[in-house]
Short mmCIF file of C-alpha atoms (C1' of nucleotides) in Angstrom, two decimals:
data_model
loop_
_atom_site.label_atom_id
_atom_site.label_comp_id
_atom_site.label_asym_id
_atom_site.label_seq_id
_atom_site.Cartn_x
_atom_site.Cartn_y
_atom_site.Cartn_z
CA MET C 200 -33.87 21.18 -27.90
CA PRO C 201 -30.08 21.00 -27.98
CA ILE C 202 -27.91 19.53 -25.28
CA ARG C 203 -26.59 22.46 -23.30
CA VAL C 204 -22.96 22.06 -22.22
CA LEU C 205 -20.64 23.86 -19.78
CA THR C 206 -16.88 23.34 -19.95
CA ALA C 207 -14.42 23.96 -17.13
CA ASP C 208 -10.69 23.97 -17.79
CA ASP C 209 -7.95 26.42 -16.91
CA HIS C 210 -6.13 25.95 -20.23
CA PRO C 211 -7.43 28.26 -22.98
CA VAL C 212 -6.10 25.88 -25.59
CA VAL C 213 -8.22 23.06 -24.21
CA ARG C 214 -11.29 25.27 -23.99
CA ASN C 215 -10.76 26.22 -27.59
CA GLY C 216 -10.44 22.60 -28.54
CA LEU C 217 -13.66 21.63 -26.83
CA ARG C 218 -15.42 24.60 -28.35
CA ALA C 219 -14.25 23.55 -31.81
CA ILE C 220 -15.35 19.96 -31.26
CA ILE C 221 -18.76 20.99 -30.02
CA ALA C 222 -19.24 23.59 -32.74
CA ASN C 223 -19.51 20.83 -35.32
CA GLU C 224 -22.51 19.26 -33.63
CA ARG C 225 -25.86 20.77 -34.49
CA ASP C 226 -27.64 19.42 -31.41
CA ILE C 227 -25.04 20.39 -28.81
CA GLU C 228 -24.70 23.92 -27.58
CA LEU C 229 -21.84 25.33 -25.51
CA VAL C 230 -23.54 27.70 -23.07
CA ALA C 231 -20.53 28.76 -20.99
CA GLU C 232 -16.85 28.15 -20.26
CA ALA C 233 -15.35 28.23 -16.77
CA THR C 234 -11.65 28.72 -16.14
CA ASP C 235 -11.57 27.21 -12.67
CA GLY C 236 -13.69 25.16 -10.30
CA ALA C 237 -15.26 28.06 -8.44
CA GLU C 238 -16.35 29.63 -11.70
CA ALA C 239 -17.73 26.28 -12.81
CA VAL C 240 -19.99 26.14 -9.77
CA ALA C 241 -21.22 29.68 -10.35
CA LEU C 242 -21.80 29.17 -14.07
CA TYR C 243 -23.61 25.91 -13.40
CA GLU C 244 -26.04 27.74 -11.15
CA ALA C 245 -26.49 30.50 -13.69
CA HIS C 246 -27.03 28.27 -16.74
CA ARG C 247 -28.08 24.89 -15.42
CA PRO C 248 -26.49 23.04 -18.36
CA ASP C 249 -27.37 19.45 -19.22
CA VAL C 250 -23.76 18.30 -19.11
CA VAL C 251 -20.55 19.63 -17.59
CA LEU C 252 -17.12 18.73 -18.99
CA MET C 253 -14.79 19.28 -16.06
CA ASP C 254 -11.01 19.19 -15.78
CA LEU C 255 -9.60 17.58 -12.66
CA ARG C 256 -6.74 19.95 -12.02
CA MET C 257 -7.77 23.59 -11.75
CA PRO C 258 -6.83 26.60 -9.65
CA ARG C 259 -8.87 27.78 -6.66
CA LEU C 260 -11.17 24.75 -6.62
CA ASP C 261 -10.32 21.49 -8.35
CA GLY C 262 -12.65 19.30 -10.37
CA ILE C 263 -13.48 17.04 -7.44
CA GLY C 264 -14.45 19.93 -5.21
CA ALA C 265 -16.46 21.63 -7.93
CA THR C 266 -18.26 18.38 -8.68
CA ARG C 267 -19.13 17.92 -5.03
CA ALA C 268 -20.45 21.47 -4.79
CA ILE C 269 -22.55 21.18 -7.93
CA VAL C 270 -23.98 17.78 -7.03
CA ALA C 271 -24.79 19.03 -3.53
CA ALA C 272 -26.93 21.77 -5.04
CA ASP C 273 -28.36 19.64 -7.84
CA ALA C 274 -28.29 15.90 -7.34
CA GLY C 275 -29.27 15.42 -10.97
CA ALA C 276 -26.22 17.21 -12.35
CA ARG C 277 -24.43 15.33 -15.11
CA ILE C 278 -20.72 15.90 -14.82
CA VAL C 279 -17.99 14.31 -16.90
CA MET C 280 -14.41 14.45 -15.65
CA LEU C 281 -12.19 15.09 -18.64
CA THR C 282 -8.53 14.81 -17.73
CA THR C 283 -5.25 13.04 -18.25
CA TYR C 284 -4.68 9.83 -16.37
CA GLU C 285 -3.28 10.70 -12.98
CA GLY C 286 -3.83 7.58 -10.96
CA ASP C 287 -6.77 5.39 -10.07
CA ALA C 288 -7.45 7.27 -6.82
CA ASP C 289 -8.65 10.28 -8.77
CA ILE C 290 -11.12 8.15 -10.68
CA TYR C 291 -12.56 6.79 -7.46
CA ARG C 292 -12.76 10.26 -6.00
CA ALA C 293 -14.36 11.74 -9.09
CA LEU C 294 -17.02 9.07 -9.24
CA GLY C 295 -17.45 9.28 -5.49
CA ALA C 296 -18.01 13.02 -5.81
CA GLY C 297 -20.83 12.34 -8.22
CA ALA C 298 -19.28 12.42 -11.68
CA ARG C 299 -21.22 10.45 -14.32
CA GLY C 300 -18.29 9.96 -16.64
CA TYR C 301 -14.53 9.96 -16.75
CA LEU C 302 -12.86 10.75 -20.05
CA LEU C 303 -9.16 10.76 -20.79
CA LYS C 304 -7.78 13.69 -22.73
CA ASP C 305 -6.08 11.47 -25.25
CA MET C 306 -9.46 10.41 -26.62
CA LEU C 307 -10.68 11.60 -29.95
CA GLY C 308 -13.18 14.39 -30.36
CA ALA C 309 -15.75 11.84 -31.48
CA ALA C 310 -15.46 10.08 -28.13
CA VAL C 311 -16.07 13.35 -26.35
CA ILE C 312 -19.23 13.97 -28.37
CA GLN C 313 -20.37 10.41 -27.83
CA THR C 314 -19.89 10.78 -24.10
CA ILE C 315 -21.81 14.04 -23.97
CA ARG C 316 -24.77 12.39 -25.67
CA THR C 317 -24.67 9.32 -23.46
CA VAL C 318 -24.45 11.28 -20.24
CA ALA C 319 -27.07 13.78 -21.37
CA ALA C 320 -29.40 10.83 -21.94
CA GLY C 321 -28.89 9.81 -18.33
CA GLY C 322 -26.19 7.22 -18.95
CA ARG C 323 -22.82 6.78 -17.38
CA VAL C 324 -19.48 6.55 -19.11
CA ILE C 325 -17.16 4.81 -16.78
CA PRO C 326 -14.30 4.35 -19.22
CA PRO C 327 -14.95 0.92 -20.66
CA ASP C 328 -11.55 0.80 -22.31
CA VAL C 329 -8.99 2.39 -20.04
CA ALA C 330 -9.88 3.07 -16.45
CA ALA C 331 -12.15 0.07 -16.17
CA ARG C 332 -9.28 -2.31 -16.77
CA LEU C 333 -6.83 -0.35 -14.71
CA VAL C 334 -9.25 -0.36 -11.87
CA GLU C 335 -9.64 -4.12 -12.10
CA PHE C 336 -5.95 -4.68 -11.65
CA THR C 337 -5.33 -2.11 -8.96
CA PRO C 338 -7.20 -3.05 -5.83
CA ARG C 339 -8.65 0.02 -4.23
CA VAL C 340 -6.61 1.45 -1.42
CA ASP C 341 -8.27 3.52 1.28
CA LEU C 342 -6.00 5.38 3.61
CA THR C 343 -7.43 6.96 6.72
CA GLU C 344 -7.22 10.70 7.29
CA ARG C 345 -4.31 10.30 9.66
CA GLU C 346 -2.45 7.98 7.34
CA LEU C 347 -2.92 10.45 4.51
CA GLU C 348 -1.67 13.24 6.69
CA VAL C 349 1.41 11.33 7.76
CA LEU C 350 2.11 10.22 4.21
CA GLY C 351 1.84 13.79 3.01
CA LEU C 352 4.38 14.98 5.55
CA THR C 353 6.60 12.04 4.66
CA ALA C 354 6.52 13.19 1.05
CA LYS C 355 7.85 16.54 2.20
CA GLY C 356 10.86 14.73 3.59
CA LEU C 357 10.10 15.04 7.29
CA ARG C 358 11.51 12.44 9.66
CA ASN C 359 9.19 10.47 11.88
CA ARG C 360 10.19 12.61 14.81
CA ASP C 361 9.30 15.82 13.00
CA ILE C 362 6.06 14.40 11.68
CA ALA C 363 5.20 13.48 15.26
CA ARG C 364 5.81 17.06 16.36
CA ALA C 365 3.80 18.37 13.43
CA ILE C 366 0.71 16.40 14.33
CA GLY C 367 1.22 16.53 18.08
CA ARG C 368 1.71 12.81 18.59
CA THR C 369 4.55 10.52 19.53
CA GLU C 370 7.05 9.07 17.11
CA ALA C 371 5.73 5.59 17.87
CA THR C 372 2.34 6.61 16.56
CA VAL C 373 3.79 8.01 13.40
CA LYS C 374 5.74 4.82 12.81
CA ALA C 375 2.58 2.80 13.29
CA HIS C 376 0.66 4.91 10.77
CA LEU C 377 3.45 4.74 8.25
CA LYS C 378 3.74 1.01 8.73
CA HIS C 379 0.06 0.64 7.92
CA VAL C 380 0.42 2.87 4.88
CA MET C 381 3.27 0.75 3.57
CA GLU C 382 1.26 -2.40 4.14
CA LYS C 383 -1.73 -1.02 2.27
CA LEU C 384 0.38 0.15 -0.64
CA GLY C 385 2.36 -3.04 -0.77
CA VAL C 386 5.78 -1.47 -0.37
CA ASP C 387 8.38 -1.61 2.33
CA ASP C 388 9.97 1.78 2.53
CA ARG C 389 8.76 5.34 2.88
CA THR C 390 10.15 6.56 -0.43
CA ALA C 391 8.34 3.89 -2.39
CA ALA C 392 5.18 4.65 -0.42
CA VAL C 393 5.40 8.25 -1.57
CA THR C 394 6.10 7.53 -5.24
CA VAL C 395 3.44 4.83 -5.47
CA ALA C 396 0.92 7.14 -3.82
CA LEU C 397 1.85 9.89 -6.27
CA GLN C 398 1.46 7.60 -9.27
CA ARG C 399 -1.91 6.42 -8.10
CA GLY C 400 -3.12 9.90 -7.35
CA ILE C 401 -3.53 9.20 -3.66
CA ILE C 402 -1.44 12.23 -2.80
CA HIS C 403 -0.18 15.16 -4.87
CA LEU C 404 2.82 17.42 -4.75
CA ASP C 405 2.32 21.22 -4.57
CA MET X 110 3.74 33.88 -47.82
CA PRO X 111 2.08 32.57 -44.68
CA ILE X 112 3.88 31.24 -41.65
CA ARG X 113 3.74 27.45 -41.94
CA VAL X 114 3.17 25.69 -38.63
CA LEU X 115 3.43 22.09 -37.39
CA THR X 116 1.84 21.06 -34.09
CA ALA X 117 2.78 18.03 -32.01
CA ASP X 118 0.60 16.91 -29.11
CA ASP X 119 -0.85 13.56 -28.17
CA HIS X 120 -4.14 15.06 -26.97
CA PRO X 121 -6.70 15.48 -29.76
CA VAL X 122 -8.44 18.16 -27.74
CA VAL X 123 -5.29 20.24 -27.63
CA ARG X 124 -4.63 19.75 -31.33
CA ASN X 125 -8.17 20.91 -32.03
CA GLY X 126 -7.61 23.92 -29.84
CA LEU X 127 -4.43 24.94 -31.62
CA ARG X 128 -6.07 24.36 -34.97
CA ALA X 129 -8.95 26.61 -33.97
CA ILE X 130 -6.62 29.32 -32.73
CA ILE X 131 -4.51 29.23 -35.86
CA ALA X 132 -7.53 29.09 -38.17
CA ASN X 133 -8.42 32.65 -37.22
CA GLU X 134 -5.11 34.00 -38.47
CA ARG X 135 -4.94 34.75 -42.16
CA ASP X 136 -1.14 34.67 -42.36
CA ILE X 137 -0.58 31.47 -40.39
CA GLU X 138 -1.13 28.08 -41.95
CA LEU X 139 -1.27 24.77 -40.11
CA VAL X 140 0.51 22.34 -42.44
CA ALA X 141 0.44 19.20 -40.29
CA GLU X 142 -0.34 17.76 -36.87
CA ALA X 143 1.80 15.14 -35.14
CA THR X 144 0.50 12.94 -32.35
CA ASP X 145 3.86 12.04 -30.87
CA GLY X 146 7.52 12.98 -31.04
CA ALA X 147 8.55 10.48 -33.66
CA GLU X 148 5.77 11.63 -35.95
CA ALA X 149 6.81 15.22 -35.33
CA VAL X 150 10.30 14.50 -36.59
CA ALA X 151 8.98 12.77 -39.70
CA LEU X 152 6.44 15.48 -40.45
CA TYR X 153 9.06 18.16 -39.96
CA GLU X 154 11.23 16.53 -42.60
CA ALA X 155 8.29 16.19 -44.94
CA HIS X 156 6.94 19.72 -44.60
CA ARG X 157 9.80 21.83 -43.29
CA PRO X 158 7.45 24.20 -41.43
CA ASP X 159 8.56 27.61 -40.22
CA VAL X 160 7.52 26.95 -36.64
CA VAL X 161 6.81 23.85 -34.56
CA LEU X 162 4.54 23.92 -31.51
CA MET X 163 5.66 20.94 -29.49
CA ASP X 164 4.27 19.35 -26.35
CA LEU X 165 6.81 18.16 -23.80
CA ARG X 166 5.12 14.95 -22.75
CA MET X 167 4.35 12.59 -25.61
CA PRO X 168 4.45 8.84 -26.23
CA ARG X 169 7.30 7.11 -28.07
CA LEU X 170 9.55 10.19 -28.19
CA ASP X 171 9.06 13.19 -25.93
CA GLY X 172 9.31 16.85 -26.86
CA ILE X 173 12.92 17.15 -25.78
CA GLY X 174 14.01 14.19 -27.87
CA ALA X 175 12.02 15.30 -30.88
CA THR X 176 13.50 18.79 -30.60
CA ARG X 177 17.00 17.40 -30.45
CA ALA X 178 16.37 15.23 -33.50
CA ILE X 179 14.88 18.04 -35.53
CA VAL X 180 17.57 20.55 -34.60
CA ALA X 181 20.26 18.00 -35.41
CA ALA X 182 18.89 17.72 -38.93
CA ASP X 183 18.10 21.41 -39.34
CA ALA X 184 19.96 23.81 -37.07
CA GLY X 185 17.64 26.60 -38.13
CA ALA X 186 14.49 24.89 -36.94
CA ARG X 187 12.22 27.08 -34.86
CA ILE X 188 10.60 25.05 -32.15
CA VAL X 189 8.37 26.28 -29.37
CA MET X 190 7.74 24.05 -26.38
CA LEU X 191 4.09 24.38 -25.40
CA THR X 192 3.34 22.62 -22.17
CA THR X 193 2.16 22.88 -18.59
CA TYR X 194 4.70 23.86 -15.99
CA GLU X 195 6.46 20.76 -14.84
CA GLY X 196 9.57 22.05 -13.16
CA ASP X 197 12.42 24.32 -14.11
CA ALA X 198 14.60 21.42 -15.24
CA ASP X 199 12.39 20.84 -18.26
CA ILE X 200 12.76 24.45 -19.31
CA TYR X 201 16.53 24.17 -19.19
CA ARG X 202 16.45 20.92 -21.11
CA ALA X 203 14.08 22.25 -23.74
CA LEU X 204 16.18 25.33 -24.38
CA GLY X 205 19.32 23.22 -24.25
CA ALA X 206 17.83 20.92 -26.88
CA GLY X 207 17.38 23.90 -29.15
CA ALA X 208 13.87 25.19 -28.51
CA ARG X 209 13.37 28.87 -29.36
CA GLY X 210 10.42 29.38 -27.09
CA TYR X 211 8.68 27.93 -24.07
CA LEU X 212 4.97 28.58 -23.70
CA LEU X 213 2.76 27.51 -20.84
CA LYS X 214 -0.58 25.97 -21.72
CA ASP X 215 -2.47 28.32 -19.47
CA MET X 216 -1.68 31.18 -21.79
CA LEU X 217 -4.30 32.74 -23.99
CA GLY X 218 -4.64 31.97 -27.68
CA ALA X 219 -3.41 35.45 -28.46
CA ALA X 220 -0.15 34.69 -26.67
CA VAL X 221 0.27 31.56 -28.77
CA ILE X 222 -0.21 33.53 -31.98
CA GLN X 223 2.12 36.24 -30.78
CA THR X 224 4.78 33.68 -30.01
CA ILE X 225 4.44 32.01 -33.40
CA ARG X 226 5.02 35.34 -35.11
CA THR X 227 7.97 36.26 -32.92
CA VAL X 228 9.70 32.93 -33.35
CA ALA X 229 8.95 32.81 -37.09
CA ALA X 230 10.67 36.18 -37.35
CA GLY X 231 13.75 34.67 -35.79
CA GLY X 232 13.13 35.81 -32.25
CA ARG X 233 13.07 33.89 -29.01
CA VAL X 234 10.30 33.70 -26.47
CA ILE X 235 11.83 32.72 -23.22
CA PRO X 236 8.78 33.24 -21.04
CA PRO X 237 9.21 36.79 -19.78
CA ASP X 238 6.42 36.43 -17.26
CA VAL X 239 6.53 32.95 -15.76
CA ALA X 240 9.59 30.86 -16.31
CA ALA X 241 11.93 33.81 -16.26
CA ARG X 242 11.03 34.59 -12.68
CA LEU X 243 10.90 31.02 -11.58
CA VAL X 244 14.32 30.49 -13.03
CA GLU X 245 15.67 33.46 -11.09
CA PHE X 246 14.60 32.02 -7.79
CA THR X 247 15.53 28.42 -8.40
CA PRO X 248 19.27 28.12 -8.85
CA ARG X 249 20.01 25.62 -11.55
CA VAL X 250 20.85 22.17 -10.34
CA ASP X 251 22.99 19.89 -12.46
CA LEU X 252 23.16 16.30 -11.41
CA THR X 253 25.71 14.00 -12.99
CA GLU X 254 24.66 10.96 -14.96
CA ARG X 255 25.43 8.69 -12.04
CA GLU X 256 23.59 10.86 -9.58
CA LEU X 257 20.58 10.93 -11.85
CA GLU X 258 20.71 7.19 -12.22
CA VAL X 259 20.93 6.62 -8.48
CA LEU X 260 18.17 9.13 -7.80
CA GLY X 261 15.92 7.46 -10.34
CA LEU X 262 16.37 4.08 -8.69
CA THR X 263 15.81 5.68 -5.32
CA ALA X 264 12.48 7.00 -6.57
CA LYS X 265 11.48 3.43 -7.37
CA GLY X 266 11.95 2.62 -3.71
CA LEU X 267 15.14 0.60 -4.02
CA ARG X 268 17.45 0.40 -1.03
CA ASN X 269 21.04 1.52 -1.36
CA ARG X 270 22.17 -2.08 -1.45
CA ASP X 271 19.88 -2.89 -4.37
CA ILE X 272 20.84 0.27 -6.19
CA ALA X 273 24.46 -0.76 -5.74
CA ARG X 274 23.76 -4.12 -7.28
CA ALA X 275 21.83 -2.50 -10.12
CA ILE X 276 24.73 -0.27 -11.13
CA GLY X 277 27.48 -2.69 -10.19
CA ARG X 278 29.02 -0.61 -7.44
CA THR X 279 29.32 -0.83 -3.68
CA GLU X 280 26.72 0.45 -1.29
CA ALA X 281 29.20 3.05 -0.03
CA THR X 282 29.37 4.53 -3.49
CA VAL X 283 25.63 4.73 -3.80
CA LYS X 284 25.41 6.46 -0.46
CA ALA X 285 28.00 8.98 -1.56
CA HIS X 286 26.11 9.76 -4.78
CA LEU X 287 22.89 10.14 -2.90
CA LYS X 288 24.59 12.36 -0.37
CA HIS X 289 25.74 14.65 -3.18
CA VAL X 290 22.26 14.67 -4.66
CA MET X 291 20.78 15.69 -1.34
CA GLU X 292 23.35 18.45 -0.98
CA LYS X 293 22.64 19.81 -4.45
CA LEU X 294 18.90 19.75 -3.88
CA GLY X 295 19.19 21.23 -0.42
CA VAL X 296 17.47 18.43 1.43
CA ASP X 297 18.63 15.86 3.91
CA ASP X 298 16.77 12.69 3.20
CA ARG X 299 16.12 10.51 0.18
CA THR X 300 12.36 10.95 0.14
CA ALA X 301 12.61 14.73 -0.03
CA ALA X 302 15.29 14.38 -2.70
CA VAL X 303 12.83 12.42 -4.81
CA THR X 304 9.85 14.72 -4.34
CA VAL X 305 11.88 17.87 -4.92
CA ALA X 306 13.41 16.36 -8.05
CA LEU X 307 9.93 15.41 -9.27
CA GLN X 308 8.59 18.90 -8.66
CA ARG X 309 11.46 20.48 -10.51
CA GLY X 310 11.22 18.08 -13.40
CA ILE X 311 14.67 16.65 -12.78
CA ILE X 312 13.24 13.13 -12.77
CA HIS X 313 9.86 11.69 -13.72
CA LEU X 314 7.78 8.78 -12.59
CA ASP X 315 6.67 6.09 -15.08
"C1'" DC Y 178 54.04 20.44 -15.55
"C1'" DT Y 179 51.36 21.52 -11.84
"C1'" DT Y 180 47.24 23.12 -9.88
"C1'" DG Y 181 42.32 22.85 -9.32
"C1'" DG Y 182 37.90 21.23 -10.14
"C1'" DT Y 183 34.82 17.39 -11.03
"C1'" DG Y 184 33.22 12.81 -10.94
"C1'" DT Y 185 33.67 8.48 -8.98
"C1'" DT Y 186 34.87 5.39 -5.63
"C1'" DC Y 187 35.13 3.77 -0.75
"C1'" DC Y 188 35.11 3.31 4.69
"C1'" DC Y 189 33.71 4.51 9.58
"C1'" DC Y 190 30.37 6.00 12.91
"C1'" DT Y 191 25.90 7.60 14.58
"C1'" DT Y 192 21.11 8.13 13.81
"C1'" DT Y 193 16.89 6.75 11.87
"C1'" DC Y 194 13.89 3.22 9.93
"C1'" DG Y 195 11.27 -0.97 9.40
"C1'" DG Y 196 9.25 -5.31 11.20
"C1'" DG Y 197 7.70 -8.22 14.88
"C1'" DG Y 198 4.91 -8.05 18.23
"C1'" DG Y 199 1.14 -6.19 21.76
"C1'" DA Y 200 -1.94 -2.92 24.52
"C1'" DC Y 201 -5.79 0.22 25.31
"C1'" DA Y 202 -9.61 3.59 24.33
"C1'" DC Y 203 -13.39 5.00 21.50
"C1'" DG Y 204 -17.13 4.59 18.23
"C1'" DG Y 205 -20.38 2.51 15.13
"C1'" DG Y 206 -22.65 -1.65 13.36
"C1'" DC Y 207 -24.33 -6.35 13.78
"C1'" DG V 92 -23.34 -6.92 24.24
"C1'" DC V 93 -19.51 -7.84 21.13
"C1'" DC V 94 -16.67 -7.04 17.24
"C1'" DC V 95 -13.97 -4.26 14.28
"C1'" DG V 96 -11.84 -0.21 12.46
"C1'" DT V 97 -9.32 3.74 13.94
"C1'" DG V 98 -6.10 6.05 16.53
"C1'" DT V 99 -3.03 6.08 20.10
"C1'" DC V 100 1.19 4.33 22.39
"C1'" DC V 101 4.94 0.97 23.86
"C1'" DC V 102 9.18 -2.48 23.47
"C1'" DC V 103 12.97 -4.67 21.03
"C1'" DC V 104 16.35 -5.21 17.53
"C1'" DG V 105 18.48 -5.77 13.13
"C1'" DA V 106 18.78 -3.29 8.90
"C1'" DA V 107 19.09 1.02 6.37
"C1'" DA V 108 20.21 5.59 5.90
"C1'" DG V 109 22.83 9.99 6.78
"C1'" DG V 110 27.15 12.67 7.93
"C1'" DG V 111 32.07 13.24 7.72
"C1'" DG V 112 36.02 12.46 5.80
"C1'" DA V 113 39.21 10.76 1.96
"C1'" DA V 114 41.46 8.61 -1.99
"C1'" DC V 115 41.87 8.38 -7.03
"C1'" DA V 116 41.40 9.35 -12.08
"C1'" DC V 117 40.63 12.71 -15.43
"C1'" DC V 118 40.70 16.93 -17.82
"C1'" DA V 119 41.28 21.64 -18.48
"C1'" DA V 120 43.57 25.88 -17.22
"C1'" DG V 121 47.42 28.34 -15.57
#
DNA sequence: CTTGGTGTTCCCCTTTCGGGGGACACGGGC
DNA sequence: GCCCGTGTCCCCCGAAAGGGGAACACCAAG
């Protein structure tokens, strides 16, 4: 029995590429292709594939959300996040959501196939080459909900006073949160806090 | 005689996808695949393809630089930038560098084929659907070299004083440049200047 | 040649930030 | 019960940042 695979990516070119890569393997069968996270969840339910190759960035529902939804319904789901490197935070979140693997898009087709087989067999592919090392050198940073909220508003260019109004708190509170954020990120000004958080995937523009 | 095409993208998955899309067309031939900008320039010289499908973001030399180099050597080169939307500034730069088309990666394979034919025939494909509109609503912003330099250092989290030292000018000068940047971008603080510039592709992290 | 625009440079003044603390309430975990 | 993380708020003060001019060089157009 072949390994049944579902792909989820909003770029047709990427879907085509994965289809082409999989087509060469006799024992791997592409059962469906989703174009966004919501569709991925629906198609997973409909086909119950052995492995899901999921993009992180998608419309409607992103890869993290789709992974959470699928794993919630089927704890045994084998999902591989296949994306470009967008910061260590996304890796933590993907694995935290239940992903069994994390592949970078600059890997060769052979690596994709290899990963599908490994994950289908119940294994995990926590990038031994790339992410693993990056993760070693970048201590994990956990911001609280409030800190994340304040940082997000800071990224929009709001002043402490306006952030305070936005969240219904005093400016002193906002300053305290931002101070903690800067400490955790190891920087000493709001602009650096924002760019570092963006690089590490802790926050996103949009 | 078939339309001879060269692709340039650092993601194997994407190259596979383009190869698969092109393989279905009898009159289009994929003559070579580059994995970065420098290779694209070399392969262009070696094969002189009719059309180049070029990614914007690549190692060593990016799509803009590769386009400039190719066009400098062959003014008649027909290059299509094929990338995800990363701000209007990149579109301006790509077209300014000599690209004949600008395709978004979320377009269907048919659109890619259509574009190849149009550009091969000497036409231009300035995205009639996406970029065109976005360009209408986002007035073009041109920052001077100095302003760009100051903004870039600001994004790294440097203080005005340190930026001043870095470029060998006084802090007052840096503040003036930054003030102009904020005016041009329509914001009133450095953090917003950075995030807006990032969104529009005027500057990049890394 | 003179005008006008652009890019660069600089200073003064007011507002906002960042860093050093510390305080108190609430909740879960040991 | 006690501790610790989280969230809230406060003070003080020096350091940055933002806003409003303004001078100068340069180049292109009238």
